[in-house]
Coordinates of N, CA and C in Angstrom, one line a residue:
X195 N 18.5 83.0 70.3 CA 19.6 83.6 70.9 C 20.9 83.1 70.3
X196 N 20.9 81.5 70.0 CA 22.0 81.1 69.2 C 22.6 82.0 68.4
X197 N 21.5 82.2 67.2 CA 21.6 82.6 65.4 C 22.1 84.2 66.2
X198 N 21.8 84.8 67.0 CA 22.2 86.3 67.4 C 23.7 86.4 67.8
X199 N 23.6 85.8 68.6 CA 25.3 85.0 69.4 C 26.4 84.9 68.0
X200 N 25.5 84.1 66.7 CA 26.6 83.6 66.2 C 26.8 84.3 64.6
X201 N 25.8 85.4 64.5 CA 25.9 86.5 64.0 C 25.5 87.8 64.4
X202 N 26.4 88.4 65.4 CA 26.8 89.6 65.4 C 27.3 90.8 64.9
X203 N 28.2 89.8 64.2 CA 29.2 90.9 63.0 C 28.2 91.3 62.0
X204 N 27.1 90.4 61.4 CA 26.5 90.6 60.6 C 25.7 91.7 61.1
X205 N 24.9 91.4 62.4 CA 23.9 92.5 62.4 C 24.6 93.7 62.9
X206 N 25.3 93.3 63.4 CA 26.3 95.3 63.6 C 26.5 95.9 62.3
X207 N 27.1 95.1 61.4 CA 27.1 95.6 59.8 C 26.1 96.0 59.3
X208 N 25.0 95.8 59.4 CA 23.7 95.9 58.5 C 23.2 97.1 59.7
X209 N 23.4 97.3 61.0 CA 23.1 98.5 61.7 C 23.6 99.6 61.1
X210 N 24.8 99.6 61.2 CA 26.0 100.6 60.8 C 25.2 101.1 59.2
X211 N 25.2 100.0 58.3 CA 24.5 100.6 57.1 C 23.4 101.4 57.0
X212 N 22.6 100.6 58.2 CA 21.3 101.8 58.0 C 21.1 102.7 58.5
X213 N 22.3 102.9 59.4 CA 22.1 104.4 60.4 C 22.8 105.4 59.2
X214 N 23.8 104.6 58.5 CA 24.6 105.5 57.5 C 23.5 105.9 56.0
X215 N 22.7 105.0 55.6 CA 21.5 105.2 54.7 C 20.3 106.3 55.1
X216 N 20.3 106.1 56.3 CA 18.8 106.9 57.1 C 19.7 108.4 57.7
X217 N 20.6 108.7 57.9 CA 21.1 109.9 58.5 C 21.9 110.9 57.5
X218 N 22.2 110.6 56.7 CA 23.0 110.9 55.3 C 22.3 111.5 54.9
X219 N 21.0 111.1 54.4 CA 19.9 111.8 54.0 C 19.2 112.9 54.7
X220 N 19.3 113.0 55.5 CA 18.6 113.9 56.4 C 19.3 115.4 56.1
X221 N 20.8 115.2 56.9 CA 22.0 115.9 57.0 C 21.9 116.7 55.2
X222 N 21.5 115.7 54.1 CA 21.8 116.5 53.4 C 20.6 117.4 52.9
X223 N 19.7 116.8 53.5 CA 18.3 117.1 53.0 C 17.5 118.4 53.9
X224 N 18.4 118.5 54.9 CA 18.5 119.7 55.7 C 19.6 121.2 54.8
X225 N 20.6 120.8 54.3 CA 21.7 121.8 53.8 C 20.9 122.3 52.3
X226 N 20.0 121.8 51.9 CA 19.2 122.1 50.7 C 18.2 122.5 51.0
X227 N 17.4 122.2 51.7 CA 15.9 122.3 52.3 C 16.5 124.2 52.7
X228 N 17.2 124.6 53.8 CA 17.6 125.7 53.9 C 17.1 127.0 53.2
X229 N 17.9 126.5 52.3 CA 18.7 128.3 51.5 C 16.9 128.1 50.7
X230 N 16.5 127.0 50.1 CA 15.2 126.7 49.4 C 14.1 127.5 50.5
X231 N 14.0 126.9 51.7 CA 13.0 127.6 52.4 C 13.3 129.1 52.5
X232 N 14.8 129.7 52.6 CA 14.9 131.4 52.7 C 14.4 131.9 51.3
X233 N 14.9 130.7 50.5 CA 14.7 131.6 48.9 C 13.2 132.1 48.9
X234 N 12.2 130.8 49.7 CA 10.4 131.0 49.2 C 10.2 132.3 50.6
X235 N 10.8 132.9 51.3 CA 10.2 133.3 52.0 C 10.7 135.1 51.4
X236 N 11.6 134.8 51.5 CA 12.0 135.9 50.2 C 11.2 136.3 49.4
X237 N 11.1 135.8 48.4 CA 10.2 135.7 47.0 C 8.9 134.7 47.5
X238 N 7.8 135.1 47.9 CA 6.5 134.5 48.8 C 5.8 133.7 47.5
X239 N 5.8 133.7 46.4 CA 5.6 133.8 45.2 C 5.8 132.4 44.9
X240 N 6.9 131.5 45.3 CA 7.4 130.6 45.8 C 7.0 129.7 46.7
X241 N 7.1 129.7 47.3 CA 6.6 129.0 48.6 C 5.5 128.0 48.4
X242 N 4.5 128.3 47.9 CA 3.5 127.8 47.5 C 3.6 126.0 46.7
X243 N 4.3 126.8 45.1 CA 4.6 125.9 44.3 C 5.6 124.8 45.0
X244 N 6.8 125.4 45.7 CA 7.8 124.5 46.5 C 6.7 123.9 47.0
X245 N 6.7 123.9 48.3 CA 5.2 122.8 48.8 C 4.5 122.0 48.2
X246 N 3.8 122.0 46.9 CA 3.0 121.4 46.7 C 4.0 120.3 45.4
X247 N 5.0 120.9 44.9 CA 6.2 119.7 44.5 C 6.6 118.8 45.5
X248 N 7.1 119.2 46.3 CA 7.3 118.7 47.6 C 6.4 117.4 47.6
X249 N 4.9 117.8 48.2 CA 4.1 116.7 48.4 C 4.2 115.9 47.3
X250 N 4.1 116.4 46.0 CA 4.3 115.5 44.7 C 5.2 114.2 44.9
X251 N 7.0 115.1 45.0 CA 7.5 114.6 45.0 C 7.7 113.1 46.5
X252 N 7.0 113.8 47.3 CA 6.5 112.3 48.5 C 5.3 111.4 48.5
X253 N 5.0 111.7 47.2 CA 3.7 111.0 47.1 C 4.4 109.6 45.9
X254 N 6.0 110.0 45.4 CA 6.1 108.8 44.2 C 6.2 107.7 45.6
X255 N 6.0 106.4 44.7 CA 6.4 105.4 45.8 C 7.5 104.8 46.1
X256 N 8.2 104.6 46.7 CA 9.7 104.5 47.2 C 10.6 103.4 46.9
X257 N 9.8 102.3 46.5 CA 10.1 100.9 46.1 C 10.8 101.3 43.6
X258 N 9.5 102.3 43.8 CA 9.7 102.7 41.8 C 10.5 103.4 42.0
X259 N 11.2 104.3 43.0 CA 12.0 105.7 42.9 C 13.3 104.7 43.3
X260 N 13.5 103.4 43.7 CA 14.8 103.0 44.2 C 15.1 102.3 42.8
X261 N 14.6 101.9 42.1 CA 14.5 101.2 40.7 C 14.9 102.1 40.0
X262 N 13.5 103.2 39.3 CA 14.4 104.1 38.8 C 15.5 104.9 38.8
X263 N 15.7 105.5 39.8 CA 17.1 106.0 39.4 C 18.4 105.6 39.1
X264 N 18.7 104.1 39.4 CA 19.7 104.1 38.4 C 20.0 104.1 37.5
X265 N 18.6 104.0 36.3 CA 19.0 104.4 35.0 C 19.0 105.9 34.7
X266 N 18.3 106.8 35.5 CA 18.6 108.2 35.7 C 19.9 108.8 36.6
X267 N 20.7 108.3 37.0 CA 22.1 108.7 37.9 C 23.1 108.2 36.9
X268 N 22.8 107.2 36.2 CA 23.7 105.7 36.0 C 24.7 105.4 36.9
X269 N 23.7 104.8 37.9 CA 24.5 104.1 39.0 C 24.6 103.0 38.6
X270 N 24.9 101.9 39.4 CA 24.4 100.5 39.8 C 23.6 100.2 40.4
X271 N 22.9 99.4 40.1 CA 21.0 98.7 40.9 C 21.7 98.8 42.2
X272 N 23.1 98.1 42.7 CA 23.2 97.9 44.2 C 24.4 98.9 44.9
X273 N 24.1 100.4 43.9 CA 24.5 101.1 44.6 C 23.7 102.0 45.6
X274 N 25.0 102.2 46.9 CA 23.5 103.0 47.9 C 23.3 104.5 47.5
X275 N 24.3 105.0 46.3 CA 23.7 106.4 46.0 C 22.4 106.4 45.8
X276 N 21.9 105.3 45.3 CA 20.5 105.8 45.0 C 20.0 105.6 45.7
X277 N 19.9 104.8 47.1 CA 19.4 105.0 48.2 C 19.5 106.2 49.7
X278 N 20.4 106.8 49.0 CA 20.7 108.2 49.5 C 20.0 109.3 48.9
X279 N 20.3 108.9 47.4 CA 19.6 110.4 46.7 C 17.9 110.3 46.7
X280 N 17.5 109.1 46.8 CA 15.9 108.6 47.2 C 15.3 109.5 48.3
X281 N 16.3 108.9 49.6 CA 15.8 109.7 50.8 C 16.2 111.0 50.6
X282 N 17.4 111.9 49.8 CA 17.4 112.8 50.1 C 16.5 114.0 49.6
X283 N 15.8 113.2 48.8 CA 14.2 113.6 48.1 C 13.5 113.5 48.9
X284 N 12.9 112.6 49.5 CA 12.0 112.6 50.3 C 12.0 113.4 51.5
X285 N 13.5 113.4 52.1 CA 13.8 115.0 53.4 C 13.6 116.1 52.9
X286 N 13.2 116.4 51.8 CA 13.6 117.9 51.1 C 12.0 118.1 50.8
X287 N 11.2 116.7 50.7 CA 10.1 117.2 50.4 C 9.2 117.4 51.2
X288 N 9.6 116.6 52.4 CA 8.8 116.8 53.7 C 9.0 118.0 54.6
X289 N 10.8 118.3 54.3 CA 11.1 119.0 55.2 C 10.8 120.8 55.0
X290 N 10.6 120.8 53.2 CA 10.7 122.6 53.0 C 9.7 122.8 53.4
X291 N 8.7 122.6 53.7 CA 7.4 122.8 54.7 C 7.8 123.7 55.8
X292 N 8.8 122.6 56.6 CA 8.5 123.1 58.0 C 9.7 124.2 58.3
X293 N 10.5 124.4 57.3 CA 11.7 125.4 57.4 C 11.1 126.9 56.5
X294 N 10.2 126.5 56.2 CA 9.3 127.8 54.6 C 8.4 128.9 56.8
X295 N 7.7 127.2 57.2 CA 6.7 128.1 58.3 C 7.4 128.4 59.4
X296 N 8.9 127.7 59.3 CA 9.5 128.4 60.7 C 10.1 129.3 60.4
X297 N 10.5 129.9 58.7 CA 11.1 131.3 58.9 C 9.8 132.3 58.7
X298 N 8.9 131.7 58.1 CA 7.7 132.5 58.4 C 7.5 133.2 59.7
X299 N 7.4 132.7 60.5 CA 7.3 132.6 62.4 C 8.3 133.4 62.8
X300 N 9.0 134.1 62.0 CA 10.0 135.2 62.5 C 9.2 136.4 62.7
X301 N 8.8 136.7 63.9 CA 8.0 138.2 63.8 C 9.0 139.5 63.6
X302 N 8.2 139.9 62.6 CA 7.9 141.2 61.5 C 8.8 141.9 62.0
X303 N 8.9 142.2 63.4 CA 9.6 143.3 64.5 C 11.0 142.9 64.4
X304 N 11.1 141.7 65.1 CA 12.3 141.1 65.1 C 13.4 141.2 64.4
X305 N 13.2 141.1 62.7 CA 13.5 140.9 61.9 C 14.1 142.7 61.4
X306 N 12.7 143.5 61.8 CA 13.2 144.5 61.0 C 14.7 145.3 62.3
X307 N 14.5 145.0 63.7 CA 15.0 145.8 64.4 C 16.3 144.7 63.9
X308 N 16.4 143.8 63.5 CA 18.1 143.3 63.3 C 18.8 144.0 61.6
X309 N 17.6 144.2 61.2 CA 18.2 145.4 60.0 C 18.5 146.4 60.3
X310 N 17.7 146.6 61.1 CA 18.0 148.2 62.0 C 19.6 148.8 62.5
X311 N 20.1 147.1 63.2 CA 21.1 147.5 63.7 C 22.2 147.2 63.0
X312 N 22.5 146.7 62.0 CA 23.2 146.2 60.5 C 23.0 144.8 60.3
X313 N 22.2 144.2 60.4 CA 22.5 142.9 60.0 C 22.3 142.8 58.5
X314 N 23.4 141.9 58.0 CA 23.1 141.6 56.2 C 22.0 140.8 56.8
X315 N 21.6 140.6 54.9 CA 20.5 139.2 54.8 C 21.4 137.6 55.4
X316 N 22.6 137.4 55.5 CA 22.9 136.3 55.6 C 23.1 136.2 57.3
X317 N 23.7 137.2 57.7 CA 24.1 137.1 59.2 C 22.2 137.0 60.2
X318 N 22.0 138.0 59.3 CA 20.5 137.7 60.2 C 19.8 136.5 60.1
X319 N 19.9 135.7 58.9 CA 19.4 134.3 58.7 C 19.6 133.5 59.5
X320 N 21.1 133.7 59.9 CA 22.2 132.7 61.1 C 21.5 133.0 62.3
X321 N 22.1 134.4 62.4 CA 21.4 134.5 64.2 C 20.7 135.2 64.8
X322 N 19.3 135.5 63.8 CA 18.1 136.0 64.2 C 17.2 134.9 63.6
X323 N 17.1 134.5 62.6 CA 16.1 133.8 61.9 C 16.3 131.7 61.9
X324 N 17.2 131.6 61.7 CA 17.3 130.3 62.3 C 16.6 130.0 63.8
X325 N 17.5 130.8 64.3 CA 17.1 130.3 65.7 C 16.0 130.2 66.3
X326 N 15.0 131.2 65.9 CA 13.7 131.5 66.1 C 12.9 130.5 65.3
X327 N 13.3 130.3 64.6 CA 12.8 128.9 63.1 C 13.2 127.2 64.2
X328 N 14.0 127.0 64.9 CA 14.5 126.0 65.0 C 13.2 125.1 65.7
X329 N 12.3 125.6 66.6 CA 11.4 124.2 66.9 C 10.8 123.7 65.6
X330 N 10.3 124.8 64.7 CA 9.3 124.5 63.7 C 10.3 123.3 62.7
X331 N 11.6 123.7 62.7 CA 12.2 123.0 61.7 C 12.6 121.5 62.4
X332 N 12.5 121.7 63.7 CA 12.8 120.4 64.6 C 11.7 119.7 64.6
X333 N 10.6 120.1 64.5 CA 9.4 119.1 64.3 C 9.0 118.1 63.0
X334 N 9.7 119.1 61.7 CA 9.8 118.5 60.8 C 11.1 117.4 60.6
X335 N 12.0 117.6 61.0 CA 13.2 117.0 61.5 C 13.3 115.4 61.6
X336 N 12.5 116.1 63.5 CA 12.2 114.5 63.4 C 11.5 113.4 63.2
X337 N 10.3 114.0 62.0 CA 9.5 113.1 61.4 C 10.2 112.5 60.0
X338 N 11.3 113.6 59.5 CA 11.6 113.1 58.5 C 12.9 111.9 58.8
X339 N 13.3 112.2 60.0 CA 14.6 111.1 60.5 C 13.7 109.9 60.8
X340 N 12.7 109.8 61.5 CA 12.1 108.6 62.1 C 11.2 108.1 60.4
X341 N 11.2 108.8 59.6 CA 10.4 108.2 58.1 C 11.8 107.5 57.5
X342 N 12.7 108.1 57.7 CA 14.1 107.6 56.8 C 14.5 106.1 57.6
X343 N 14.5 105.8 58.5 CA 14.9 105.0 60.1 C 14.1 103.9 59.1
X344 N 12.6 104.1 58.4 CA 11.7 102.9 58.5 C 12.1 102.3 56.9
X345 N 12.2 103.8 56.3 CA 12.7 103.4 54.7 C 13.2 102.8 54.3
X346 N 14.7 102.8 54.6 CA 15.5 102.2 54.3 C 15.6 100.6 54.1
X347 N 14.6 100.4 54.6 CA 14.5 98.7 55.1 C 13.7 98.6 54.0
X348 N 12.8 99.2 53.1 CA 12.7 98.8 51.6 C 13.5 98.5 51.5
X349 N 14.7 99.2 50.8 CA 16.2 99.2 49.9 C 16.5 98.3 49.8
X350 N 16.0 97.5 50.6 CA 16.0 95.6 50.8 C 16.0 94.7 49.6
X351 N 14.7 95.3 48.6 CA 14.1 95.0 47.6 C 14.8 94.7 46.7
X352 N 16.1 96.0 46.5 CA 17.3 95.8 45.8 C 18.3 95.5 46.4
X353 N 18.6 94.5 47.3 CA 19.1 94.0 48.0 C 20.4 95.4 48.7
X354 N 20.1 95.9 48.8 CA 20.6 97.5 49.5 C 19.4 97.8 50.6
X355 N 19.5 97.8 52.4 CA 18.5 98.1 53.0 C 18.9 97.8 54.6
X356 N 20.0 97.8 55.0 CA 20.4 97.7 55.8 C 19.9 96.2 56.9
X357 N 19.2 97.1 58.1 CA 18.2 96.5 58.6 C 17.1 95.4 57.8
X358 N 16.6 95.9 57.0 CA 15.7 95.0 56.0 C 16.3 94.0 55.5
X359 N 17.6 93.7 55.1 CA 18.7 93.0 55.1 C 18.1 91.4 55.9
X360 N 17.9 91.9 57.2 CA 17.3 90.9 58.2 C 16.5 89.8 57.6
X361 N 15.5 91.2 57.4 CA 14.0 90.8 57.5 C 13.9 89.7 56.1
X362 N 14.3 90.2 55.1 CA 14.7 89.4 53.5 C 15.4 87.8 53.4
X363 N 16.2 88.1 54.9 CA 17.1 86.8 55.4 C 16.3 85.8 56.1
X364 N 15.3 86.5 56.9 CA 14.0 85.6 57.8 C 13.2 84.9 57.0
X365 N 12.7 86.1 55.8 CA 11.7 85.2 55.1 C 12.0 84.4 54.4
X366 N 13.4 84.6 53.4 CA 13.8 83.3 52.6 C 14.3 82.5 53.4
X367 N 14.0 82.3 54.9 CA 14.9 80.8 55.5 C 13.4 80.4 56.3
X368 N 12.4 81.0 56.4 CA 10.8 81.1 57.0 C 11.8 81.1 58.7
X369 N 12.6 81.5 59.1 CA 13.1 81.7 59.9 C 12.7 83.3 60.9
X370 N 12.1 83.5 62.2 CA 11.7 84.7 62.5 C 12.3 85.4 63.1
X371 N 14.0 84.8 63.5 CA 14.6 85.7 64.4 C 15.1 86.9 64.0
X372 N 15.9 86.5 62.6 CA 16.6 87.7 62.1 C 15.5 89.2 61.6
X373 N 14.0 88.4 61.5 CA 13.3 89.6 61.4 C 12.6 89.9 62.4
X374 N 13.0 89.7 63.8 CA 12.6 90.0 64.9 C 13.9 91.0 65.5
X375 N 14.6 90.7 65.3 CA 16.4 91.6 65.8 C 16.0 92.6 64.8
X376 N 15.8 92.4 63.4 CA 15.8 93.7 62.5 C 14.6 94.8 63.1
X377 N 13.3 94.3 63.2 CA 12.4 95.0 64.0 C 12.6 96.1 65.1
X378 N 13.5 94.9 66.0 CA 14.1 95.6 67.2 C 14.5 96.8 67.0
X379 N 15.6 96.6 66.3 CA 16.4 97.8 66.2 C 16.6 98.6 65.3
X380 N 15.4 98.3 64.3 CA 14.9 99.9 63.7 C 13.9 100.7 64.5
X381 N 13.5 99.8 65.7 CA 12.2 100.7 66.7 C 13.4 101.1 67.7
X382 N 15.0 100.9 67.9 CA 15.6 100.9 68.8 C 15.9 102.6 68.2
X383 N 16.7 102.4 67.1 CA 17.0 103.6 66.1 C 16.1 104.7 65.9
X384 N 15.1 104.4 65.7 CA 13.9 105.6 65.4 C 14.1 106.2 67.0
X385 N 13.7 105.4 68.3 CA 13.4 106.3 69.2 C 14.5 107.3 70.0
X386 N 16.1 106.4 69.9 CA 17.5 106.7 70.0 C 17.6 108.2 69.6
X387 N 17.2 108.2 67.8 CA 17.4 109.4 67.2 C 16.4 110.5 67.5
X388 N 15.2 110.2 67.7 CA 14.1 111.2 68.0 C 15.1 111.8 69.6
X389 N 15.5 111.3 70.4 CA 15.7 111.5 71.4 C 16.8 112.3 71.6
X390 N 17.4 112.3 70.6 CA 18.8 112.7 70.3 C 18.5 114.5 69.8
X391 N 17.6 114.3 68.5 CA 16.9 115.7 68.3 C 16.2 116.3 69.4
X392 N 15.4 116.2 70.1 CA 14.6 116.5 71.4 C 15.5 116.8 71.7
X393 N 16.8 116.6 72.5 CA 17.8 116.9 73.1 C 19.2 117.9 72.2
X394 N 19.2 117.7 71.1 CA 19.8 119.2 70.8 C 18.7 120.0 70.1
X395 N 17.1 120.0 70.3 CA 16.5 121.3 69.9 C 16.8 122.2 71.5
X396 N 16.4 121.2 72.1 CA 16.9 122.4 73.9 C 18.2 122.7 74.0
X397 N 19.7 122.1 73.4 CA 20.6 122.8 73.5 C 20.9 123.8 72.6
X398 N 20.3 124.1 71.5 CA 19.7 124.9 70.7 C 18.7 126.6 71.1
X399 N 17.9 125.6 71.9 CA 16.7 126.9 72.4 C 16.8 127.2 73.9
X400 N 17.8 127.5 74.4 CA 17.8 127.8 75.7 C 16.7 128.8 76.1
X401 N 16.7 129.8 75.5 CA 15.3 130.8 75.5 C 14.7 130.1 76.2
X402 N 13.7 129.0 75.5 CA 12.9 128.1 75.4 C 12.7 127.6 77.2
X403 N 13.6 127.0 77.5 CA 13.7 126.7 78.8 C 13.4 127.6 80.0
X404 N 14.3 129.0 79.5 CA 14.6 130.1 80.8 C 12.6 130.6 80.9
X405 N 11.8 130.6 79.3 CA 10.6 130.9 79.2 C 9.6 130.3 80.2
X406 N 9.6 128.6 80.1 CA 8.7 128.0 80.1 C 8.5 128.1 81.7
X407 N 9.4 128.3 82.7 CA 8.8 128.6 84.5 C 8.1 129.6 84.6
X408 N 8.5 131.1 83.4 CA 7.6 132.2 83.1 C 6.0 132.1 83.1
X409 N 5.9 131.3 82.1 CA 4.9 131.1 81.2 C 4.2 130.1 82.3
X410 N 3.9 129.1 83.3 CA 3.7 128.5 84.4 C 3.4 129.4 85.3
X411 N 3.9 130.4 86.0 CA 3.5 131.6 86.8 C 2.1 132.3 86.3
X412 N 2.8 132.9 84.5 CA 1.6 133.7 84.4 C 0.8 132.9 84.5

């Protein structure tokens, strides 16, 4: 309780970093993942190959991908772009999945009666086809925020890692606290943010709610 007491500033800093390393990525890996998933649903032709890059691309291992790239960005070893553009690969690869099968899940009907009534391809994407997409894409969501939450604490390795910061600091002093606080509150983070999503997929899907007393009756 001392070493916590008498570093604070430190571990608020190293929080702040890795909420800013693990949510960065998501945010952007969501704004790409998108128009990618409309493009494969579009063109079906697609979809396929996207996916199985995807898995490729989350199958490199995360420790060689924080290494490499900075001689492919030419960053600096201890810049966090490359621990941004890391994860923002790994959101894009996990995530075009689940945005490819939630605009899939648009039924047929739905879709055609919003043409019917003028909708472009873009306005219908907004507010026929999103919305109907949104659990499937919330599922992937928040697997890919609570995988970024744990990541990041590699980045450690190149002394970029927020939280892991801690854990790096525990073992070179054989000291356990600081990798017991870092533990903490990357399990504090992961369940915060899942919770957070859970709570705007329902401000999101009100349908959802007015449904589910229905669906209990029948």
């Amino acid at each position: 309780m001392t070493w916590i007491g008498d570093n604070l500033g430190l571990i608020w800093e190293q929080l702040r970093e890795h909420l800013y390393l693990a949510i960065l990525p998501v945010i952007l890996g969501l704004i790409i993942s998108v128009p990618l998933g409309y493009v494969a649903t579009r063109y079906s032709w697609l979809a396929n190959p996207l996916i199985a890059f995807g898995g490729l691309l989350y199958s490199l291992p995360s420790i060689a991908l924080f290494i490499v790239l900075p001689a492919i960005l030419g960053t600096k070893v201890l810049s966090t772009v490359n621990i941004i553009v890391a994860l923002t690969i790994y959101t894009v690869s996990l995530l075009i999945r689940n945005v490819i099968d939630g605009l899939r899940s648009v039924p047929p009907d739905v879709r055609q009666s919003a043409i019917a009534v003028g909708y472009g391809d873009l306005h219908r994407l907004i507010a026929v086809d999103l919305p109907i997409a949104v659990p499937v894409i919330f599922t992937g969501l928040r697997v890919v925020t609570v995988a970024n939450i744990s990541m990041v604490s590699v980045g450690a390795v190149i002394g970029i890692g927020g939280l892991g910061e801690l854990f790096t600091l525990g073992f070179q002093k054989a000291f356990l606290t600081p990798v017991v606080v870092g533990v903490v509150l990357s399990l504090a983070l992961a369940l915060l943010a899942d919770l957070l999503l859970v709570t705007l997929q329902r401000v999101l899907t009100p349908w959802a709610r007015a449904m589910a007393p229905v669906a209990e009756v029948a």
